[in-house]
Amino acid sequence: MTGEELLRSRGLRVTRPRLAVLEVLAGGGHLEVEEITQRVRRRLDSVSTQAIYDVLGALSRAGLSRRIEPAGSPARYEARVGDNHHHVVCRGCGEIADVDCAVGSAPCLDPVAAYGFEVDEAEVTYWGLCPNCQLRRAADR
Ligand SMILES: [Zn+2]
Ligand SMILES: [Zn+2]
Ligand SMILES: [Zn+2]
């Protein structure tokens, strides 16, 4: 689907900033607002940071982008949505990678007790050291 088709399929108006943000996110990765703004500005002459926040909010509410916010890191956005994948985050440098969910649909973990809550998601974040940080640590020894 093209960006225009994606937006229309969710009942969103097609605008140049929305298309540009979708394009940037489609490049993959988990991007901070700052990075998204810089890349969008290479495509569009002028767009404010606030406009980017507005676009990201609309895309996230429409299920076209996903917002993640690992502890100690600014919010990041990605285009990979709808598969309930999880993330592994490096404690050293903050690098983030996708980890497929073994179950695939939320919530993939059943709480031992839910206290009457209707649980619809389990947020799973794996923490550790990425390969680069492991090498750096080994070199420091
Ligand atoms: Zn690292
Ligand atoms: Zn991800
Ligand atoms: Zn899972």
mmCIF file of C-alpha atoms and ligand atoms in Angstrom, residues 84-86 99-105 107-109 122 124 126, ligand 3:
data_model
loop_
_atom_site.group_PDB
_atom_site.id
_atom_site.type_symbol
_atom_site.label_atom_id
_atom_site.label_comp_id
_atom_site.label_asym_id
_atom_site.label_seq_id
_atom_site.Cartn_x
_atom_site.Cartn_y
_atom_site.Cartn_z
ATOM 1 C CA ASN A 84 2.702 -7.340 19.099
ATOM 2 C CA HIS A 85 6.479 -7.630 18.736
ATOM 3 C CA HIS A 86 8.684 -6.817 21.686
ATOM 4 C CA VAL A 99 12.053 -9.371 19.041
ATOM 5 C CA ASP A 100 9.198 -11.361 17.580
ATOM 6 C CA CYS A 101 6.467 -12.279 20.010
ATOM 7 C CA ALA A 102 6.303 -16.037 20.404
ATOM 8 C CA VAL A 103 2.516 -15.809 20.661
ATOM 9 C CA GLY A 104 1.983 -12.969 18.205
ATOM 10 C CA SER A 105 -1.119 -11.422 19.689
ATOM 11 C CA PRO A 107 -1.697 -9.974 25.664
ATOM 12 C CA CYS A 108 0.855 -12.747 25.218
ATOM 13 C CA LEU A 109 1.364 -13.212 28.955
ATOM 14 C CA ALA A 122 1.617 -7.069 28.223
ATOM 15 C CA VAL A 124 7.652 -6.850 27.390
ATOM 16 C CA TYR A 126 14.240 -7.276 27.340
HETATM 17 ZN ZN ZN B 3 4.914 -11.741 23.416
#
